[in-house]
Amino acid sequence: MSEEAKTSRPRTDPAVSVVGPEDGETIVLGTTRMRVLEDGSHTGHRLAIAESVLAPHTQGPPQHRHARHDEGFYVLSGTVRFTVGDQDHDVTAGTLVMVPPGTPHTFANPTDRPAVMLSTFTPDLYVQYFRDLRDTLADGRPLTPQANIDAMSRYATEPAADPAAGPAAGPA
């Protein structure tokens, strides 16, 4: 068999990851419940995916920008307000919002109903940020604006404006 034929053959090992509706890692941060569906361990750290449920009137994180990863948001239900710079976009189910590195952004649920969205992180590095916030809360430490900024900085993320001017310490 030629080398070309060997490399074009489909994989037969169990490389597929299947995450059922009750599976995944759950991270609760205030009024947001996140379910990590892929943390990068099955994608060579190229991609992470999480489902987030934003309770009604969930205030978003301070506006921030990522230096090293793209972030995508696909709204599954409800309405999510994305603020990009000084522009608000109220988006509903079926809408995809892609945020490239360097773009200031935040999101919130300003409505009386829950909103659900699927988020992607390319590469996967930002999933650990949410774990760090969860661990801060689990250790009994307050999630202060400075604690949030410190966690962001470990993952090439920074507030887009003066942290004292924005919402307190919501997850990014």
Coordinates of C-alpha atoms in Angstrom, one line a residue:
M1 CA 0.0 0.0 0.0
S2 CA 1.3 3.5 -0.8
E3 CA 2.0 6.1 1.9
E4 CA -0.7 8.2 0.4
A5 CA -3.3 5.5 0.8
K6 CA -2.3 4.9 4.4
T7 CA -2.7 8.5 5.4
S8 CA -6.1 9.0 3.6
R9 CA -7.7 6.1 5.4
P10 CA -10.4 7.0 7.9
R11 CA -9.6 6.7 11.6
T12 CA -11.0 3.7 13.3
D13 CA -10.0 4.4 16.9
P14 CA -12.5 5.9 19.3
A15 CA -11.6 9.6 18.7
V16 CA -15.2 10.9 18.8
S17 CA -16.4 12.7 21.9
V18 CA -20.1 12.4 22.8
V19 CA -21.5 14.7 25.5
G20 CA -25.1 13.9 26.4
P21 CA -27.8 16.3 27.7
E22 CA -26.9 15.5 31.3
D23 CA -23.2 15.4 30.8
G24 CA -20.4 18.0 30.9
E25 CA -18.9 20.0 33.7
T26 CA -21.3 22.5 35.4
I27 CA -20.0 25.9 36.6
V28 CA -22.3 28.2 38.4
L29 CA -21.3 31.8 38.6
G30 CA -24.0 34.0 40.2
T31 CA -27.1 34.0 38.0
T32 CA -25.2 32.2 35.1
R33 CA -25.1 28.4 34.8
M34 CA -22.5 27.1 32.4
R35 CA -22.1 23.6 31.1
V36 CA -18.7 22.9 29.5
L37 CA -19.3 20.6 26.6
E38 CA -15.8 20.5 25.3
D39 CA -12.8 21.9 27.3
G40 CA -10.3 21.4 24.5
S41 CA -9.1 18.0 25.7
H42 CA -10.7 16.3 22.6
T43 CA -9.7 19.0 20.1
G44 CA -6.0 19.4 20.6
H45 CA -6.9 22.6 22.5
R46 CA -8.1 24.2 19.3
L47 CA -11.7 24.7 20.4
A48 CA -13.8 24.7 23.6
I49 CA -17.6 24.8 23.7
A50 CA -20.0 25.7 26.5
E51 CA -23.7 26.2 27.0
S52 CA -24.7 29.1 29.2
V53 CA -28.1 29.8 30.8
L54 CA -28.5 33.5 31.8
A55 CA -31.2 34.0 34.3
P56 CA -33.6 36.9 33.7
H57 CA -32.0 40.3 34.3
T58 CA -28.5 38.9 34.4
Q59 CA -26.0 41.7 34.2
G60 CA -23.0 40.9 32.1
P61 CA -19.3 41.1 32.8
P62 CA -17.4 44.3 32.5
Q63 CA -16.7 45.1 28.8
H64 CA -13.5 43.3 28.0
R65 CA -11.2 42.2 25.1
H66 CA -9.3 39.0 24.5
A67 CA -5.8 39.1 23.0
R68 CA -5.5 35.5 22.0
H69 CA -8.8 33.9 21.2
D70 CA -12.0 34.3 19.2
E71 CA -15.2 33.9 21.1
G72 CA -18.5 32.9 19.4
F73 CA -22.0 33.1 20.8
Y74 CA -25.0 31.3 19.3
V75 CA -28.2 32.2 20.9
L76 CA -30.4 29.1 21.4
S77 CA -33.4 30.8 23.2
G78 CA -34.3 34.1 24.7
T79 CA -32.8 37.5 24.0
V80 CA -29.2 38.4 24.8
R81 CA -27.9 42.0 24.6
F82 CA -24.3 42.2 23.2
T83 CA -22.5 45.5 23.7
V84 CA -19.6 45.9 21.3
G85 CA -17.8 49.2 22.1
D86 CA -20.7 51.6 22.3
Q87 CA -23.2 49.7 20.2
D88 CA -25.9 47.4 21.6
H89 CA -27.2 44.5 19.7
D90 CA -30.3 42.7 21.1
V91 CA -30.2 39.2 19.5
T92 CA -32.6 36.3 19.6
A93 CA -32.6 32.6 19.0
G94 CA -30.8 31.6 15.8
T95 CA -28.3 34.5 15.9
L96 CA -24.5 34.0 15.9
V97 CA -22.2 36.7 17.3
M98 CA -18.5 36.2 16.6
V99 CA -16.0 38.4 18.5
P100 CA -12.5 38.4 17.2
P101 CA -9.4 39.1 19.4
G102 CA -9.1 42.8 20.5
T103 CA -12.8 43.6 20.2
P104 CA -14.3 45.1 23.3
H105 CA -17.5 43.3 24.2
T106 CA -19.9 42.2 26.9
F107 CA -23.3 40.5 27.1
A108 CA -26.4 40.5 29.4
N109 CA -29.9 39.2 29.6
P110 CA -32.1 42.3 30.1
T111 CA -35.4 40.4 29.8
D112 CA -37.8 38.7 32.1
R113 CA -37.1 35.2 30.6
P114 CA -34.0 33.0 30.7
A115 CA -31.6 33.1 27.7
V116 CA -29.5 30.2 26.6
M117 CA -26.5 30.4 24.4
L118 CA -23.7 28.2 23.1
S119 CA -20.3 29.7 23.3
T120 CA -17.1 28.8 21.5
F121 CA -13.5 29.6 22.4
T122 CA -10.8 29.3 19.8
P123 CA -8.4 28.2 21.1
D124 CA -9.7 26.7 24.3
L125 CA -7.7 28.7 26.8
Y126 CA -10.6 30.7 28.3
V127 CA -12.5 27.8 29.8
Q128 CA -10.0 27.8 32.7
Y129 CA -10.9 31.4 33.5
F130 CA -14.5 30.3 34.4
R131 CA -13.0 27.4 36.6
D132 CA -10.8 30.0 38.4
L133 CA -13.8 32.2 39.1
R134 CA -15.8 29.1 40.4
D135 CA -12.8 28.2 42.6
T136 CA -12.6 31.7 44.0
L137 CA -16.2 31.5 45.1
A138 CA -15.9 27.9 46.4
D139 CA -12.9 29.0 48.6
G140 CA -15.2 31.6 50.2
R141 CA -13.4 34.6 48.6
P142 CA -15.5 37.4 47.2
L143 CA -15.5 37.9 43.4
T144 CA -14.3 41.5 43.5
P145 CA -13.6 43.5 40.4
Q146 CA -9.9 43.1 41.1
A147 CA -10.2 39.3 41.5
N148 CA -12.0 39.2 38.2
I149 CA -9.3 41.3 36.5
D150 CA -6.6 39.2 38.0
A151 CA -8.3 36.0 36.6
M152 CA -8.8 37.6 33.2
S153 CA -5.1 38.6 33.0
R154 CA -4.0 35.0 33.3
Y155 CA -5.9 34.3 30.0
A156 CA -4.8 37.2 27.9
T157 CA -7.9 39.2 28.6
E158 CA -8.3 42.7 30.0
P159 CA -11.1 45.2 30.8
A160 CA -12.0 47.4 27.9
A161 CA -12.3 50.4 30.2
D162 CA -11.6 51.6 33.7
P163 CA -12.8 48.7 35.9
A164 CA -14.2 51.1 38.5
A165 CA -16.6 52.4 35.9
G166 CA -18.2 49.1 34.9
P167 CA -20.3 46.4 36.5
A168 CA -18.8 44.9 39.6
A169 CA -17.5 41.4 39.1
G170 CA -19.6 39.3 36.7
P171 CA -17.9 36.5 34.7
A172 CA -16.6 37.4 31.3

